[in-house]
Amino acid sequence: MFEKDFKNEVVEIRGHKIGLGENKLIKIPIDRLPTGTLIEIPVYIFNGEKAGPTILLQGGLHGDEVNSVELIRRMLIDKSYKIHRGCVIVVPLLNVFGFLNLSRDMHGKDVNRSFPGSKKGSLASRMAYYLMKELVANVDFGIDFHTGGAQRCNYPQLRYTPEDKNAVKLAKIFNAPFSFGSKRIPKSFRNECFKNNIPIVVFEGGESLRLNELAIQKGINGTLKILKYFKMISDDVVVDNSALSIEITSRKWIRAKIAGLFSLAIKNGEKVSKNQVLGYIMDTYGETNFEVKAPYDGYIIAVNNFPIINMGDALFHIGR
């Protein structure tokens, strides 16, 4: 697919036509609040003067994942989308309702479990439907930006569909600190795009309702690498190629065997050894101090930052 001749001549979204060499901000109305206030989704289109690939950069599919919104916002401010070849469609914040309510969901439904959606369904279903019909129909591939949820902080990582050779190639170009193949989740955005032959890679970094500077910088750097690879931006744009991505081939969540107050003994992203103490779970009266140990040699790719733990809660995501 990446060897074909890309033709981004005219991009049409909701009746708006954006020709070669044109940039445009389109605000797509999706619904109104009970007060009558109109809710719109801003979509930026940067169409280069030369034919090339069309890429979707999407943040805020989950409303509480503010790090993904901030990442794209910074690139907009820094003029990183000065596109010379191809086209970039940018959605800084898709789930406006979830963002306003500090919630992952949209009116109680997960947009990322609502694909392919329906124009007569719930708001989440309609959002999924129009995302596929209006935006994704124009693109050749995309990056979907996310964070960890429920106080779980993901070390910067890229997830891809293993059976999609072009997604694997995108992951190598992006070169996140960690990368790994991930199973497709039914009714998810990545799964629906795969069914339509559109490669999607998912960048995960940080946690919900928090900004994480490392994740923001790694996400921006990886995105610029892809734009440079396809000659969409100037060669003068500086990217960091100092480290190679670590490919994770197997992973598991380490879960709490008892309840209590949880504290970390290692740093997120750290390389650990089998039986190394990763953290402690203590009861509120100081009578117990349970050690959480690594089951094997590997890398910590996510940690739970919430101190109050119940039995069975996910504490560490370890990969090797």
Coordinates of C-alpha atoms in Angstrom, one line a residue:
M1 CA 0.0 0.0 0.0
F2 CA 2.8 2.5 0.8
E3 CA 4.3 1.9 -2.6
K4 CA 1.3 3.2 -4.4
D5 CA 0.9 6.7 -5.9
F6 CA -1.0 8.8 -3.4
K7 CA -3.5 11.3 -4.7
N8 CA -4.8 13.8 -2.1
E9 CA -6.0 16.3 -4.8
V10 CA -9.3 17.4 -3.2
V11 CA -10.4 16.4 0.3
E12 CA -14.1 16.8 0.9
I13 CA -15.6 16.8 4.4
R14 CA -19.2 17.8 5.1
G15 CA -19.5 19.6 1.8
H16 CA -16.3 21.5 2.3
K17 CA -13.7 21.0 -0.5
I18 CA -10.1 21.6 0.4
G19 CA -7.8 21.6 -2.7
L20 CA -4.0 21.3 -3.0
G21 CA -2.1 23.9 -1.1
E22 CA -5.1 24.9 1.0
N23 CA -5.6 24.7 4.8
K24 CA -9.0 24.9 6.5
L25 CA -10.7 24.6 9.9
I26 CA -14.1 22.9 9.8
K27 CA -16.4 22.8 12.8
I28 CA -18.7 19.8 12.5
P29 CA -21.9 20.1 14.6
I30 CA -22.8 16.9 16.4
D31 CA -25.4 17.8 19.0
R32 CA -26.7 20.3 21.5
L33 CA -26.6 20.5 25.3
P34 CA -30.0 20.5 27.1
T35 CA -29.5 24.2 27.3
G36 CA -29.4 24.5 23.5
T37 CA -25.7 25.2 23.3
L38 CA -24.3 23.7 20.1
I39 CA -21.4 21.2 20.4
E40 CA -19.0 21.1 17.5
I41 CA -15.9 19.1 16.7
P42 CA -13.0 21.1 15.2
V43 CA -11.3 19.4 12.3
Y44 CA -8.1 20.9 10.8
I45 CA -7.2 20.0 7.2
F46 CA -3.7 20.8 5.9
N47 CA -3.5 19.9 2.3
G48 CA 0.0 20.1 0.7
E49 CA 0.8 21.4 -2.7
K50 CA 2.1 18.0 -3.9
A51 CA 0.3 14.7 -4.0
G52 CA 1.1 12.4 -1.1
P53 CA -0.6 10.3 1.6
T54 CA -3.5 11.5 3.7
I55 CA -3.0 10.8 7.4
L56 CA -5.5 11.2 10.3
L57 CA -4.2 12.4 13.7
Q58 CA -6.8 11.9 16.3
G59 CA -7.0 12.8 20.0
G60 CA -9.6 12.7 22.7
L61 CA -11.6 9.6 21.5
H62 CA -11.9 9.0 25.2
G63 CA -12.9 12.3 26.8
D64 CA -10.7 12.0 30.0
E65 CA -7.5 11.3 28.1
V66 CA -6.4 15.0 28.0
N67 CA -2.8 14.1 27.3
S68 CA -3.7 13.1 23.8
V69 CA -5.5 16.5 23.3
E70 CA -2.5 18.5 24.6
L71 CA -0.1 16.6 22.4
I72 CA -1.9 17.5 19.2
R73 CA -2.6 21.1 20.5
R74 CA 1.1 21.7 20.9
M75 CA 1.9 20.5 17.4
L76 CA -0.7 22.9 16.1
I77 CA 0.8 25.8 18.0
D78 CA 4.3 24.9 16.9
K79 CA 3.3 24.9 13.3
S80 CA 4.4 21.3 12.9
Y81 CA 1.7 20.7 10.3
K82 CA 3.3 22.9 7.7
I83 CA 2.6 20.3 5.0
H84 CA 4.3 20.4 1.7
R85 CA 3.2 17.0 0.4
G86 CA 0.1 14.9 1.1
C87 CA -2.6 15.9 3.5
V88 CA -3.0 15.8 7.3
I89 CA -6.5 15.7 8.9
V90 CA -6.3 16.7 12.6
V91 CA -8.9 16.1 15.2
P92 CA -7.6 17.4 18.5
L93 CA -10.7 16.5 20.5
L94 CA -13.3 14.0 19.2
N95 CA -15.3 13.2 22.4
V96 CA -16.3 16.7 23.4
F97 CA -19.0 15.5 25.8
G98 CA -16.7 13.2 27.6
F99 CA -14.1 16.0 27.9
L100 CA -16.7 18.4 29.4
N101 CA -17.8 15.7 31.9
L102 CA -14.2 14.5 32.7
S103 CA -15.4 11.1 31.5
R104 CA -14.0 8.4 29.2
D105 CA -17.5 7.8 27.8
M106 CA -20.0 9.8 25.9
H107 CA -23.4 9.8 27.7
G108 CA -22.5 6.5 29.3
K109 CA -21.3 4.7 26.1
D110 CA -17.7 4.2 25.0
V111 CA -17.2 5.6 21.5
N112 CA -14.3 3.2 21.0
R113 CA -16.7 0.3 21.4
S114 CA -19.4 1.7 19.1
F115 CA -18.0 1.2 15.6
P116 CA -19.0 1.0 12.8
G117 CA -21.8 3.1 14.4
S118 CA -25.2 4.2 13.1
K119 CA -26.6 7.5 12.0
K120 CA -29.8 6.7 13.9
G121 CA -28.1 5.3 17.1
S122 CA -26.9 6.7 20.4
L123 CA -24.7 9.8 20.3
A124 CA -21.6 7.5 20.7
S125 CA -22.8 5.4 17.8
R126 CA -23.5 8.4 15.6
M127 CA -20.1 9.8 16.4
A128 CA -18.5 6.6 15.3
Y129 CA -20.6 6.5 12.1
Y130 CA -19.7 10.0 11.0
L131 CA -16.0 9.6 11.9
M132 CA -15.8 6.7 9.5
K133 CA -18.0 8.2 6.7
E134 CA -16.8 11.7 6.8
L135 CA -13.1 11.6 7.9
V136 CA -11.7 8.1 7.7
A137 CA -13.0 7.7 4.2
N138 CA -10.5 10.3 3.1
V139 CA -7.3 8.8 4.7
D140 CA -4.7 6.3 3.9
F141 CA -3.6 5.6 7.5
G142 CA -3.7 7.2 10.9
I143 CA -2.4 7.6 14.4
D144 CA -4.9 7.4 17.3
F145 CA -3.6 9.0 20.5
H146 CA -4.6 7.6 23.9
T147 CA -3.5 7.4 27.6
G148 CA -3.9 4.8 30.3
G149 CA -7.2 4.9 32.2
A150 CA -8.3 4.7 35.8
Q151 CA -5.1 6.0 37.3
R152 CA -3.0 3.6 35.2
C153 CA -0.1 5.5 33.6
N154 CA 1.3 4.0 30.4
Y155 CA 4.9 4.5 29.6
P156 CA 5.1 5.9 26.0
Q157 CA 4.3 2.9 23.7
L158 CA 2.9 2.2 20.3
R159 CA 0.3 -0.6 19.6
Y160 CA -0.4 -2.0 16.2
T161 CA -2.3 -4.8 14.5
P162 CA 0.3 -7.6 13.9
E163 CA -1.4 -9.0 10.7
D164 CA -1.4 -5.5 9.1
K165 CA 2.1 -5.2 7.5
N166 CA 1.7 -1.5 6.9
A167 CA 0.8 -0.9 10.5
V168 CA 3.9 -2.8 11.5
K169 CA 5.9 -0.6 9.2
L170 CA 4.4 2.6 10.7
A171 CA 5.3 1.4 14.2
K172 CA 8.9 1.0 13.2
I173 CA 9.0 4.4 11.7
F174 CA 7.3 6.0 14.8
N175 CA 9.9 4.3 17.0
A176 CA 8.2 4.7 20.4
P177 CA 10.1 3.6 23.5
F178 CA 8.1 0.4 23.5
S179 CA 6.0 -1.2 20.7
F180 CA 4.0 -4.4 20.4
G181 CA 1.3 -6.1 18.5
S182 CA -2.1 -5.9 20.1
K183 CA -5.3 -7.9 19.4
R184 CA -8.1 -6.1 17.7
I185 CA -11.0 -5.3 20.0
P186 CA -14.5 -5.8 18.6
K187 CA -16.3 -2.6 17.7
S188 CA -13.1 -0.5 18.2
F189 CA -11.9 2.2 15.9
R190 CA -8.7 0.3 15.0
N191 CA -10.7 -2.8 14.3
E192 CA -13.1 -1.0 12.0
C193 CA -10.3 0.7 10.1
F194 CA -8.5 -2.7 9.7
K195 CA -11.7 -4.1 8.1
N196 CA -11.6 -1.1 5.7
N197 CA -7.9 -1.7 4.8
I198 CA -6.8 1.5 6.7
P199 CA -3.7 1.0 8.9
I200 CA -4.0 2.5 12.3
V201 CA -1.4 2.7 15.1
V202 CA -2.3 3.6 18.6
F203 CA 0.0 5.7 20.7
E204 CA -0.4 5.3 24.5
G205 CA 1.3 7.6 26.9
G206 CA 0.4 9.0 30.4
E207 CA -2.8 8.6 32.3
S208 CA -6.3 10.0 32.3
L209 CA -6.9 13.5 33.6
R210 CA -3.2 14.2 33.9
L211 CA -0.6 15.7 31.6
N212 CA 2.6 13.8 31.1
E213 CA 5.5 15.7 29.6
L214 CA 7.5 12.6 28.5
A215 CA 4.5 11.1 26.8
I216 CA 3.8 14.4 25.0
Q217 CA 7.3 14.7 23.7
K218 CA 7.6 11.1 22.6
G219 CA 4.2 11.3 20.8
I220 CA 5.2 14.5 19.0
N221 CA 8.6 13.1 18.0
G222 CA 7.2 9.9 16.6
T223 CA 4.5 11.7 14.6
L224 CA 7.1 14.0 13.1
K225 CA 9.2 11.0 12.1
I226 CA 6.2 9.6 10.1
L227 CA 5.6 12.9 8.5
K228 CA 9.3 13.2 7.5
Y229 CA 9.4 9.6 6.3
F230 CA 6.7 10.3 3.7
K231 CA 8.3 13.7 2.9
M232 CA 5.2 15.6 4.0
I233 CA 7.2 18.2 6.0
S234 CA 10.5 19.9 5.6
D235 CA 13.8 17.9 6.1
D236 CA 14.9 20.7 8.4
V237 CA 12.4 19.6 11.1
V238 CA 14.5 18.1 13.9
V239 CA 13.6 14.7 15.3
D240 CA 15.3 12.6 18.0
N241 CA 16.6 9.2 16.7
S242 CA 18.9 8.5 19.7
A243 CA 17.1 5.4 21.0
L244 CA 15.6 2.3 19.3
S245 CA 12.2 1.0 20.2
I246 CA 12.0 -2.0 22.4
E247 CA 9.7 -4.7 20.9
I248 CA 7.5 -6.4 23.5
T249 CA 6.6 -9.9 22.5
S250 CA 4.6 -11.0 25.6
R251 CA 3.1 -9.1 28.5
K252 CA 0.8 -9.4 31.5
W253 CA -0.7 -7.4 34.3
I254 CA 0.5 -8.0 37.8
R255 CA -2.5 -7.9 40.1
A256 CA -2.9 -7.2 43.9
K257 CA -3.2 -10.4 46.0
I258 CA -4.4 -8.4 49.0
A259 CA -6.1 -5.0 49.6
G260 CA -4.4 -2.0 51.2
L261 CA -2.3 1.1 50.5
F262 CA 0.0 0.7 47.5
S263 CA 3.4 2.3 47.0
L264 CA 5.9 2.0 44.1
A265 CA 9.4 0.9 44.5
I266 CA 10.5 1.3 40.8
K267 CA 10.0 3.8 38.0
N268 CA 7.7 3.4 35.1
G269 CA 9.6 2.2 32.0
E270 CA 12.3 0.5 34.1
K271 CA 13.9 -2.8 33.3
V272 CA 13.4 -5.2 36.1
S273 CA 14.6 -8.7 37.1
K274 CA 12.7 -11.8 38.2
N275 CA 11.7 -11.5 41.9
Q276 CA 12.7 -7.9 42.1
V277 CA 10.4 -5.9 44.5
L278 CA 8.3 -3.6 42.4
G279 CA 6.1 -2.1 45.2
Y280 CA 4.5 -2.7 48.5
I281 CA 0.9 -3.1 49.8
M282 CA 0.3 -2.2 53.4
D283 CA -2.8 -2.2 55.6
T284 CA -3.9 1.1 57.0
Y285 CA -2.8 0.1 60.5
G286 CA 0.8 -0.7 59.6
E287 CA 0.6 -4.4 60.6
T288 CA 1.3 -5.9 57.2
N289 CA 3.8 -5.0 54.4
F290 CA 3.2 -7.2 51.4
E291 CA 5.9 -7.2 48.7
V292 CA 4.9 -7.2 45.0
K293 CA 7.6 -8.9 42.9
A294 CA 8.3 -9.3 39.2
P295 CA 7.3 -12.7 37.9
Y296 CA 10.1 -12.6 35.3
D297 CA 12.8 -10.4 33.7
G298 CA 11.2 -7.6 31.7
Y299 CA 10.2 -4.0 31.3
I300 CA 7.5 -2.1 33.3
I301 CA 5.3 -0.5 30.6
A302 CA 2.5 0.8 32.9
V303 CA 1.9 1.4 36.6
N304 CA -1.1 2.1 38.8
N305 CA -0.7 5.4 40.5
F306 CA -3.7 5.1 42.8
P307 CA -2.7 4.3 46.4
I308 CA -5.9 2.6 47.6
I309 CA -5.9 -0.9 46.2
N310 CA -8.5 -3.8 46.3
M311 CA -7.6 -7.4 45.8
G312 CA -7.3 -8.1 42.1
D313 CA -6.6 -4.6 41.0
A314 CA -4.0 -4.2 38.2
L315 CA -0.7 -2.8 39.6
F316 CA 1.9 -3.2 36.9
H317 CA 2.0 -4.0 33.3
I318 CA 5.1 -6.0 32.5
G319 CA 6.4 -7.0 29.1
R320 CA 9.3 -8.9 27.8

